[in-house]
Amino acid sequence: AEIYRAAINLTVNNSVKKCPIHYDHNYEHKQILIYLNDCDKNSKTVILNENKKIIKKITPKKFKGVLFDCCHHYMVYPKKGYRVIAVYTFT
């Protein structure tokens, strides 16, 4: 396995509903998200299919981990408090 990126993402209410739909890299990879705090339950991670249709909405919960392949996704910003996740991308 090769780790491409390991980061801690902190997000707060910034008057924007969600981040843009994106891939983390423009090449094949997998990623693990680990939620590091209990935050606004509506601050979900949303996984999309190749047609950019929602296939999964993940509700944050402290120490919950999620693994998925390279696919479009986005996150909803918290309306209150903050959201902290660890993100690892790898092969």
PDB file of N, CA and C in Angstrom:
ATOM      1  N   ALA A   1       0.839  -1.188   0.000  1.00  0.00           N
ATOM      2  CA  ALA A   1       0.000   0.000   0.000  1.00  0.00           C
ATOM      3  C   ALA A   1       0.882   1.249   0.000  1.00  0.00           C
ATOM      4  N   GLU A   2       0.397   2.261  -0.671  1.00  0.00           N
ATOM      5  CA  GLU A   2       1.095   3.540  -0.708  1.00  0.00           C
ATOM      6  C   GLU A   2       0.128   4.633  -0.274  1.00  0.00           C
ATOM      7  N   ILE A   3       0.500   5.422   0.711  1.00  0.00           N
ATOM      8  CA  ILE A   3      -0.351   6.528   1.162  1.00  0.00           C
ATOM      9  C   ILE A   3      -0.033   7.749   0.310  1.00  0.00           C
ATOM     10  N   TYR A   4      -1.062   8.338  -0.288  1.00  0.00           N
ATOM     11  CA  TYR A   4      -0.905   9.546  -1.090  1.00  0.00           C
ATOM     12  C   TYR A   4      -1.061  10.803  -0.249  1.00  0.00           C
ATOM     13  N   ARG A   5      -1.998  10.750   0.692  1.00  0.00           N
ATOM     14  CA  ARG A   5      -2.256  11.936   1.503  1.00  0.00           C
ATOM     15  C   ARG A   5      -2.821  11.505   2.842  1.00  0.00           C
ATOM     16  N   ALA A   6      -2.402  12.173   3.895  1.00  0.00           N
ATOM     17  CA  ALA A   6      -2.976  12.006   5.228  1.00  0.00           C
ATOM     18  C   ALA A   6      -3.185  13.411   5.761  1.00  0.00           C
ATOM     19  N   ALA A   7      -4.424  13.735   6.113  1.00  0.00           N
ATOM     20  CA  ALA A   7      -4.739  15.107   6.521  1.00  0.00           C
ATOM     21  C   ALA A   7      -5.827  15.102   7.578  1.00  0.00           C
ATOM     22  N   ILE A   8      -5.855  16.180   8.335  1.00  0.00           N
ATOM     23  CA  ILE A   8      -6.946  16.446   9.262  1.00  0.00           C
ATOM     24  C   ILE A   8      -7.718  17.625   8.680  1.00  0.00           C
ATOM     25  N   ASN A   9      -9.003  17.434   8.436  1.00  0.00           N
ATOM     26  CA  ASN A   9      -9.852  18.499   7.892  1.00  0.00           C
ATOM     27  C   ASN A   9     -10.763  19.036   8.993  1.00  0.00           C
ATOM     28  N   LEU A  10     -10.711  20.338   9.204  1.00  0.00           N
ATOM     29  CA  LEU A  10     -11.578  21.033  10.153  1.00  0.00           C
ATOM     30  C   LEU A  10     -12.500  21.936   9.347  1.00  0.00           C
ATOM     31  N   THR A  11     -13.801  21.763   9.512  1.00  0.00           N
ATOM     32  CA  THR A  11     -14.760  22.618   8.810  1.00  0.00           C
ATOM     33  C   THR A  11     -15.728  23.230   9.811  1.00  0.00           C
ATOM     34  N   VAL A  12     -16.136  24.441   9.513  1.00  0.00           N
ATOM     35  CA  VAL A  12     -17.071  25.198  10.349  1.00  0.00           C
ATOM     36  C   VAL A  12     -18.141  25.805   9.446  1.00  0.00           C
ATOM     37  N   ASN A  13     -19.164  26.343  10.052  1.00  0.00           N
ATOM     38  CA  ASN A  13     -20.203  27.037   9.295  1.00  0.00           C
ATOM     39  C   ASN A  13     -19.579  28.252   8.623  1.00  0.00           C
ATOM     40  N   ASN A  14     -19.683  28.303   7.313  1.00  0.00           N
ATOM     41  CA  ASN A  14     -19.128  29.434   6.558  1.00  0.00           C
ATOM     42  C   ASN A  14     -20.172  30.045   5.629  1.00  0.00           C
ATOM     43  N   SER A  15     -21.440  29.825   5.951  1.00  0.00           N
ATOM     44  CA  SER A  15     -22.585  30.324   5.174  1.00  0.00           C
ATOM     45  C   SER A  15     -22.715  29.657   3.812  1.00  0.00           C
ATOM     46  N   VAL A  16     -21.967  28.571   3.575  1.00  0.00           N
ATOM     47  CA  VAL A  16     -22.093  27.774   2.359  1.00  0.00           C
ATOM     48  C   VAL A  16     -22.685  26.442   2.784  1.00  0.00           C
ATOM     49  N   LYS A  17     -23.633  25.917   2.003  1.00  0.00           N
ATOM     50  CA  LYS A  17     -24.306  24.677   2.385  1.00  0.00           C
ATOM     51  C   LYS A  17     -23.391  23.464   2.278  1.00  0.00           C
ATOM     52  N   LYS A  18     -22.671  23.337   1.148  1.00  0.00           N
ATOM     53  CA  LYS A  18     -21.844  22.151   0.928  1.00  0.00           C
ATOM     54  C   LYS A  18     -20.619  22.506   0.103  1.00  0.00           C
ATOM     55  N   CYS A  19     -19.622  21.636   0.155  1.00  0.00           N
ATOM     56  CA  CYS A  19     -18.434  21.844  -0.676  1.00  0.00           C
ATOM     57  C   CYS A  19     -18.737  21.359  -2.090  1.00  0.00           C
ATOM     58  N   PRO A  20     -17.932  21.741  -3.064  1.00  0.00           N
ATOM     59  CA  PRO A  20     -18.160  21.276  -4.436  1.00  0.00           C
ATOM     60  C   PRO A  20     -17.990  19.758  -4.549  1.00  0.00           C
ATOM     61  N   ILE A  21     -18.700  19.167  -5.481  1.00  0.00           N
ATOM     62  CA  ILE A  21     -18.528  17.753  -5.801  1.00  0.00           C
ATOM     63  C   ILE A  21     -17.107  17.578  -6.334  1.00  0.00           C
ATOM     64  N   HIS A  22     -16.420  16.545  -5.851  1.00  0.00           N
ATOM     65  CA  HIS A  22     -15.023  16.369  -6.252  1.00  0.00           C
ATOM     66  C   HIS A  22     -14.536  14.937  -6.076  1.00  0.00           C
ATOM     67  N   TYR A  23     -13.398  14.649  -6.692  1.00  0.00           N
ATOM     68  CA  TYR A  23     -12.545  13.498  -6.391  1.00  0.00           C
ATOM     69  C   TYR A  23     -11.400  14.062  -5.561  1.00  0.00           C
ATOM     70  N   ASP A  24     -10.776  13.255  -4.731  1.00  0.00           N
ATOM     71  CA  ASP A  24      -9.619  13.763  -3.998  1.00  0.00           C
ATOM     72  C   ASP A  24      -8.369  13.807  -4.880  1.00  0.00           C
ATOM     73  N   HIS A  25      -8.277  12.895  -5.850  1.00  0.00           N
ATOM     74  CA  HIS A  25      -7.149  12.861  -6.784  1.00  0.00           C
ATOM     75  C   HIS A  25      -7.691  12.526  -8.175  1.00  0.00           C
ATOM     76  N   ASN A  26      -6.942  12.863  -9.202  1.00  0.00           N
ATOM     77  CA  ASN A  26      -7.344  12.566 -10.580  1.00  0.00           C
ATOM     78  C   ASN A  26      -6.785  11.234 -11.056  1.00  0.00           C
ATOM     79  N   TYR A  27      -6.586  10.307 -10.134  1.00  0.00           N
ATOM     80  CA  TYR A  27      -6.121   8.963 -10.460  1.00  0.00           C
ATOM     81  C   TYR A  27      -6.764   7.999  -9.471  1.00  0.00           C
ATOM     82  N   GLU A  28      -6.731   6.725  -9.794  1.00  0.00           N
ATOM     83  CA  GLU A  28      -7.377   5.716  -8.954  1.00  0.00           C
ATOM     84  C   GLU A  28      -6.785   5.722  -7.540  1.00  0.00           C
ATOM     85  N   HIS A  29      -7.659   5.640  -6.562  1.00  0.00           N
ATOM     86  CA  HIS A  29      -7.243   5.589  -5.162  1.00  0.00           C
ATOM     87  C   HIS A  29      -8.414   5.126  -4.313  1.00  0.00           C
ATOM     88  N   LYS A  30      -8.138   4.816  -3.102  1.00  0.00           N
ATOM     89  CA  LYS A  30      -9.155   4.533  -2.083  1.00  0.00           C
ATOM     90  C   LYS A  30      -8.979   5.586  -1.005  1.00  0.00           C
ATOM     91  N   GLN A  31     -10.008   5.746  -0.189  1.00  0.00           N
ATOM     92  CA  GLN A  31      -9.839   6.658   0.927  1.00  0.00           C
ATOM     93  C   GLN A  31     -10.590   6.192   2.150  1.00  0.00           C
ATOM     94  N   ILE A  32     -10.020   6.577   3.281  1.00  0.00           N
ATOM     95  CA  ILE A  32     -10.623   6.315   4.585  1.00  0.00           C
ATOM     96  C   ILE A  32     -10.886   7.666   5.231  1.00  0.00           C
ATOM     97  N   LEU A  33     -12.102   7.843   5.732  1.00  0.00           N
ATOM     98  CA  LEU A  33     -12.450   9.005   6.547  1.00  0.00           C
ATOM     99  C   LEU A  33     -12.685   8.501   7.957  1.00  0.00           C
ATOM    100  N   ILE A  34     -12.130   9.181   8.929  1.00  0.00           N
ATOM    101  CA  ILE A  34     -12.388   8.863  10.334  1.00  0.00           C
ATOM    102  C   ILE A  34     -12.882  10.146  10.993  1.00  0.00           C
ATOM    103  N   TYR A  35     -14.111  10.104  11.491  1.00  0.00           N
ATOM    104  CA  TYR A  35     -14.709  11.264  12.145  1.00  0.00           C
ATOM    105  C   TYR A  35     -14.109  11.374  13.548  1.00  0.00           C
ATOM    106  N   LEU A  36     -13.557  12.523  13.874  1.00  0.00           N
ATOM    107  CA  LEU A  36     -12.831  12.704  15.131  1.00  0.00           C
ATOM    108  C   LEU A  36     -13.621  13.423  16.219  1.00  0.00           C
ATOM    109  N   ASN A  37     -14.825  13.868  15.890  1.00  0.00           N
ATOM    110  CA  ASN A  37     -15.660  14.483  16.925  1.00  0.00           C
ATOM    111  C   ASN A  37     -17.132  14.219  16.613  1.00  0.00           C
ATOM    112  N   ASP A  38     -17.955  14.364  17.630  1.00  0.00           N
ATOM    113  CA  ASP A  38     -19.400  14.349  17.412  1.00  0.00           C
ATOM    114  C   ASP A  38     -19.761  15.755  16.983  1.00  0.00           C
ATOM    115  N   CYS A  39     -20.360  15.876  15.831  1.00  0.00           N
ATOM    116  CA  CYS A  39     -20.675  17.196  15.298  1.00  0.00           C
ATOM    117  C   CYS A  39     -22.109  17.210  14.811  1.00  0.00           C
ATOM    118  N   ASP A  40     -22.490  18.298  14.203  1.00  0.00           N
ATOM    119  CA  ASP A  40     -23.819  18.458  13.613  1.00  0.00           C
ATOM    120  C   ASP A  40     -24.145  17.219  12.770  1.00  0.00           C
ATOM    121  N   LYS A  41     -25.187  16.496  13.127  1.00  0.00           N
ATOM    122  CA  LYS A  41     -25.551  15.243  12.448  1.00  0.00           C
ATOM    123  C   LYS A  41     -25.945  15.461  10.985  1.00  0.00           C
ATOM    124  N   ASN A  42     -26.237  16.698  10.618  1.00  0.00           N
ATOM    125  CA  ASN A  42     -26.572  16.994   9.222  1.00  0.00           C
ATOM    126  C   ASN A  42     -25.331  17.268   8.380  1.00  0.00           C
ATOM    127  N   SER A  43     -24.168  17.284   9.005  1.00  0.00           N
ATOM    128  CA  SER A  43     -22.907  17.534   8.298  1.00  0.00           C
ATOM    129  C   SER A  43     -22.406  16.223   7.688  1.00  0.00           C
ATOM    130  N   LYS A  44     -23.171  15.709   6.770  1.00  0.00           N
ATOM    131  CA  LYS A  44     -22.929  14.385   6.188  1.00  0.00           C
ATOM    132  C   LYS A  44     -21.877  14.406   5.092  1.00  0.00           C
ATOM    133  N   THR A  45     -21.276  13.252   4.876  1.00  0.00           N
ATOM    134  CA  THR A  45     -20.464  12.997   3.690  1.00  0.00           C
ATOM    135  C   THR A  45     -21.398  12.312   2.707  1.00  0.00           C
ATOM    136  N   VAL A  46     -21.418  12.789   1.464  1.00  0.00           N
ATOM    137  CA  VAL A  46     -22.344  12.263   0.461  1.00  0.00           C
ATOM    138  C   VAL A  46     -21.536  11.644  -0.674  1.00  0.00           C
ATOM    139  N   ILE A  47     -21.778  10.360  -0.924  1.00  0.00           N
ATOM    140  CA  ILE A  47     -21.086   9.605  -1.970  1.00  0.00           C
ATOM    141  C   ILE A  47     -22.006   9.527  -3.189  1.00  0.00           C
ATOM    142  N   LEU A  48     -21.429   9.756  -4.360  1.00  0.00           N
ATOM    143  CA  LEU A  48     -22.198   9.790  -5.608  1.00  0.00           C
ATOM    144  C   LEU A  48     -21.729   8.697  -6.573  1.00  0.00           C
ATOM    145  N   ASN A  49     -22.624   8.295  -7.480  1.00  0.00           N
ATOM    146  CA  ASN A  49     -22.232   7.331  -8.512  1.00  0.00           C
ATOM    147  C   ASN A  49     -21.625   8.072  -9.701  1.00  0.00           C
ATOM    148  N   GLU A  50     -21.328   7.339 -10.767  1.00  0.00           N
ATOM    149  CA  GLU A  50     -20.683   7.953 -11.935  1.00  0.00           C
ATOM    150  C   GLU A  50     -21.565   8.981 -12.632  1.00  0.00           C
ATOM    151  N   ASN A  51     -22.887   8.933 -12.398  1.00  0.00           N
ATOM    152  CA  ASN A  51     -23.814   9.938 -12.954  1.00  0.00           C
ATOM    153  C   ASN A  51     -24.083  11.073 -11.973  1.00  0.00           C
ATOM    154  N   LYS A  52     -23.314  11.102 -10.892  1.00  0.00           N
ATOM    155  CA  LYS A  52     -23.420  12.113  -9.833  1.00  0.00           C
ATOM    156  C   LYS A  52     -24.765  12.082  -9.114  1.00  0.00           C
ATOM    157  N   LYS A  53     -25.329  10.879  -9.019  1.00  0.00           N
ATOM    158  CA  LYS A  53     -26.545  10.662  -8.236  1.00  0.00           C
ATOM    159  C   LYS A  53     -26.139  10.106  -6.877  1.00  0.00           C
ATOM    160  N   ILE A  54     -26.841  10.514  -5.834  1.00  0.00           N
ATOM    161  CA  ILE A  54     -26.520  10.098  -4.463  1.00  0.00           C
ATOM    162  C   ILE A  54     -26.715   8.600  -4.297  1.00  0.00           C
ATOM    163  N   ILE A  55     -25.675   7.931  -3.788  1.00  0.00           N
ATOM    164  CA  ILE A  55     -25.811   6.507  -3.469  1.00  0.00           C
ATOM    165  C   ILE A  55     -25.689   6.249  -1.968  1.00  0.00           C
ATOM    166  N   LYS A  56     -25.093   7.202  -1.225  1.00  0.00           N
ATOM    167  CA  LYS A  56     -24.937   7.015   0.221  1.00  0.00           C
ATOM    168  C   LYS A  56     -24.755   8.359   0.902  1.00  0.00           C
ATOM    169  N   LYS A  57     -25.429   8.542   2.044  1.00  0.00           N
ATOM    170  CA  LYS A  57     -25.225   9.702   2.911  1.00  0.00           C
ATOM    171  C   LYS A  57     -24.721   9.162   4.241  1.00  0.00           C
ATOM    172  N   ILE A  58     -23.548   9.618   4.643  1.00  0.00           N
ATOM    173  CA  ILE A  58     -22.919   9.111   5.856  1.00  0.00           C
ATOM    174  C   ILE A  58     -23.038  10.147   6.966  1.00  0.00           C
ATOM    175  N   THR A  59     -23.685   9.753   8.045  1.00  0.00           N
ATOM    176  CA  THR A  59     -23.864  10.632   9.200  1.00  0.00           C
ATOM    177  C   THR A  59     -22.623  10.564  10.079  1.00  0.00           C
ATOM    178  N   PRO A  60     -22.049  11.718  10.434  1.00  0.00           N
ATOM    179  CA  PRO A  60     -20.837  11.702  11.257  1.00  0.00           C
ATOM    180  C   PRO A  60     -21.119  11.228  12.680  1.00  0.00           C
ATOM    181  N   LYS A  61     -20.168  10.477  13.208  1.00  0.00           N
ATOM    182  CA  LYS A  61     -20.211  10.019  14.604  1.00  0.00           C
ATOM    183  C   LYS A  61     -18.762   9.824  15.034  1.00  0.00           C
ATOM    184  N   LYS A  62     -18.427  10.320  16.200  1.00  0.00           N
ATOM    185  CA  LYS A  62     -17.045  10.259  16.680  1.00  0.00           C
ATOM    186  C   LYS A  62     -16.471   8.845  16.568  1.00  0.00           C
ATOM    187  N   PHE A  63     -15.299   8.747  15.942  1.00  0.00           N
ATOM    188  CA  PHE A  63     -14.513   7.531  15.730  1.00  0.00           C
ATOM    189  C   PHE A  63     -15.113   6.571  14.707  1.00  0.00           C
ATOM    190  N   LYS A  64     -16.146   6.970  13.995  1.00  0.00           N
ATOM    191  CA  LYS A  64     -16.692   6.166  12.908  1.00  0.00           C
ATOM    192  C   LYS A  64     -15.732   6.258  11.724  1.00  0.00           C
ATOM    193  N   GLY A  65     -15.489   5.134  11.064  1.00  0.00           N
ATOM    194  CA  GLY A  65     -14.633   5.107   9.894  1.00  0.00           C
ATOM    195  C   GLY A  65     -15.406   4.699   8.660  1.00  0.00           C
ATOM    196  N   VAL A  66     -15.020   5.276   7.534  1.00  0.00           N
ATOM    197  CA  VAL A  66     -15.672   4.980   6.258  1.00  0.00           C
ATOM    198  C   VAL A  66     -14.584   4.772   5.215  1.00  0.00           C
ATOM    199  N   LEU A  67     -14.706   3.711   4.430  1.00  0.00           N
ATOM    200  CA  LEU A  67     -13.763   3.411   3.362  1.00  0.00           C
ATOM    201  C   LEU A  67     -14.520   3.401   2.044  1.00  0.00           C
ATOM    202  N   PHE A  68     -13.987   4.089   1.024  1.00  0.00           N
ATOM    203  CA  PHE A  68     -14.598   4.013  -0.305  1.00  0.00           C
ATOM    204  C   PHE A  68     -13.556   4.217  -1.385  1.00  0.00           C
ATOM    205  N   ASP A  69     -13.903   3.721  -2.589  1.00  0.00           N
ATOM    206  CA  ASP A  69     -13.032   3.857  -3.751  1.00  0.00           C
ATOM    207  C   ASP A  69     -13.124   5.266  -4.309  1.00  0.00           C
ATOM    208  N   CYS A  70     -12.305   5.537  -5.295  1.00  0.00           N
ATOM    209  CA  CYS A  70     -12.307   6.819  -5.994  1.00  0.00           C
ATOM    210  C   CYS A  70     -13.704   7.051  -6.592  1.00  0.00           C
ATOM    211  N   CYS A  71     -14.406   8.053  -6.117  1.00  0.00           N
ATOM    212  CA  CYS A  71     -15.726   8.396  -6.643  1.00  0.00           C
ATOM    213  C   CYS A  71     -16.032   9.848  -6.286  1.00  0.00           C
ATOM    214  N   HIS A  72     -16.979  10.414  -6.995  1.00  0.00           N
ATOM    215  CA  HIS A  72     -17.394  11.774  -6.664  1.00  0.00           C
ATOM    216  C   HIS A  72     -18.022  11.783  -5.277  1.00  0.00           C
ATOM    217  N   HIS A  73     -17.774  12.855  -4.544  1.00  0.00           N
ATOM    218  CA  HIS A  73     -18.376  13.007  -3.214  1.00  0.00           C
ATOM    219  C   HIS A  73     -18.326  14.486  -2.821  1.00  0.00           C
ATOM    220  N   TYR A  74     -19.035  14.790  -1.742  1.00  0.00           N
ATOM    221  CA  TYR A  74     -18.987  16.133  -1.161  1.00  0.00           C
ATOM    222  C   TYR A  74     -19.387  16.035   0.298  1.00  0.00           C
ATOM    223  N   MET A  75     -19.205  17.129   1.024  1.00  0.00           N
ATOM    224  CA  MET A  75     -19.628  17.162   2.423  1.00  0.00           C
ATOM    225  C   MET A  75     -20.508  18.378   2.660  1.00  0.00           C
ATOM    226  N   VAL A  76     -21.408  18.238   3.611  1.00  0.00           N
ATOM    227  CA  VAL A  76     -22.292  19.327   4.018  1.00  0.00           C
ATOM    228  C   VAL A  76     -21.641  20.009   5.222  1.00  0.00           C
ATOM    229  N   TYR A  77     -21.499  21.322   5.141  1.00  0.00           N
ATOM    230  CA  TYR A  77     -20.882  22.069   6.240  1.00  0.00           C
ATOM    231  C   TYR A  77     -21.778  22.052   7.476  1.00  0.00           C
ATOM    232  N   PRO A  78     -21.185  21.994   8.669  1.00  0.00           N
ATOM    233  CA  PRO A  78     -22.005  22.036   9.886  1.00  0.00           C
ATOM    234  C   PRO A  78     -22.665  23.409  10.043  1.00  0.00           C
ATOM    235  N   LYS A  79     -23.893  23.410  10.534  1.00  0.00           N
ATOM    236  CA  LYS A  79     -24.577  24.684  10.805  1.00  0.00           C
ATOM    237  C   LYS A  79     -24.190  25.224  12.177  1.00  0.00           C
ATOM    238  N   LYS A  80     -23.782  24.313  13.058  1.00  0.00           N
ATOM    239  CA  LYS A  80     -23.333  24.732  14.392  1.00  0.00           C
ATOM    240  C   LYS A  80     -22.106  23.910  14.757  1.00  0.00           C
ATOM    241  N   GLY A  81     -21.246  24.497  15.553  1.00  0.00           N
ATOM    242  CA  GLY A  81     -20.038  23.793  15.975  1.00  0.00           C
ATOM    243  C   GLY A  81     -19.056  23.609  14.832  1.00  0.00           C
ATOM    244  N   TYR A  82     -18.318  22.514  14.885  1.00  0.00           N
ATOM    245  CA  TYR A  82     -17.303  22.230  13.882  1.00  0.00           C
ATOM    246  C   TYR A  82     -17.251  20.729  13.619  1.00  0.00           C
ATOM    247  N   ARG A  83     -16.615  20.366  12.518  1.00  0.00           N
ATOM    248  CA  ARG A  83     -16.484  18.973  12.082  1.00  0.00           C
ATOM    249  C   ARG A  83     -15.001  18.705  11.850  1.00  0.00           C
ATOM    250  N   VAL A  84     -14.483  17.633  12.452  1.00  0.00           N
ATOM    251  CA  VAL A  84     -13.082  17.277  12.277  1.00  0.00           C
ATOM    252  C   VAL A  84     -13.007  15.832  11.791  1.00  0.00           C
ATOM    253  N   ILE A  85     -12.298  15.631  10.674  1.00  0.00           N
ATOM    254  CA  ILE A  85     -12.102  14.272  10.161  1.00  0.00           C
ATOM    255  C   ILE A  85     -10.640  14.067   9.770  1.00  0.00           C
ATOM    256  N   ALA A  86     -10.195  12.823   9.897  1.00  0.00           N
ATOM    257  CA  ALA A  86      -8.904  12.416   9.352  1.00  0.00           C
ATOM    258  C   ALA A  86      -9.203  11.797   7.985  1.00  0.00           C
ATOM    259  N   VAL A  87      -8.400  12.178   6.985  1.00  0.00           N
ATOM    260  CA  VAL A  87      -8.573  11.666   5.626  1.00  0.00           C
ATOM    261  C   VAL A  87      -7.260  11.026   5.189  1.00  0.00           C
ATOM    262  N   TYR A  88      -7.356   9.792   4.742  1.00  0.00           N
ATOM    263  CA  TYR A  88      -6.206   9.085   4.184  1.00  0.00           C
ATOM    264  C   TYR A  88      -6.578   8.639   2.779  1.00  0.00           C
ATOM    265  N   THR A  89      -5.738   8.935   1.801  1.00  0.00           N
ATOM    266  CA  THR A  89      -5.926   8.396   0.454  1.00  0.00           C
ATOM    267  C   THR A  89      -4.734   7.506   0.150  1.00  0.00           C
ATOM    268  N   PHE A  90      -4.998   6.381  -0.520  1.00  0.00           N
ATOM    269  CA  PHE A  90      -3.972   5.353  -0.696  1.00  0.00           C
ATOM    270  C   PHE A  90      -4.344   4.402  -1.827  1.00  0.00           C
ATOM    271  N   THR A  91      -3.392   3.520  -2.148  1.00  0.00           N
ATOM    272  CA  THR A  91      -3.689   2.403  -3.063  1.00  0.00           C
ATOM    273  C   THR A  91      -3.483   1.111  -2.320  1.00  0.00           C
TER     274      THR A  91
END
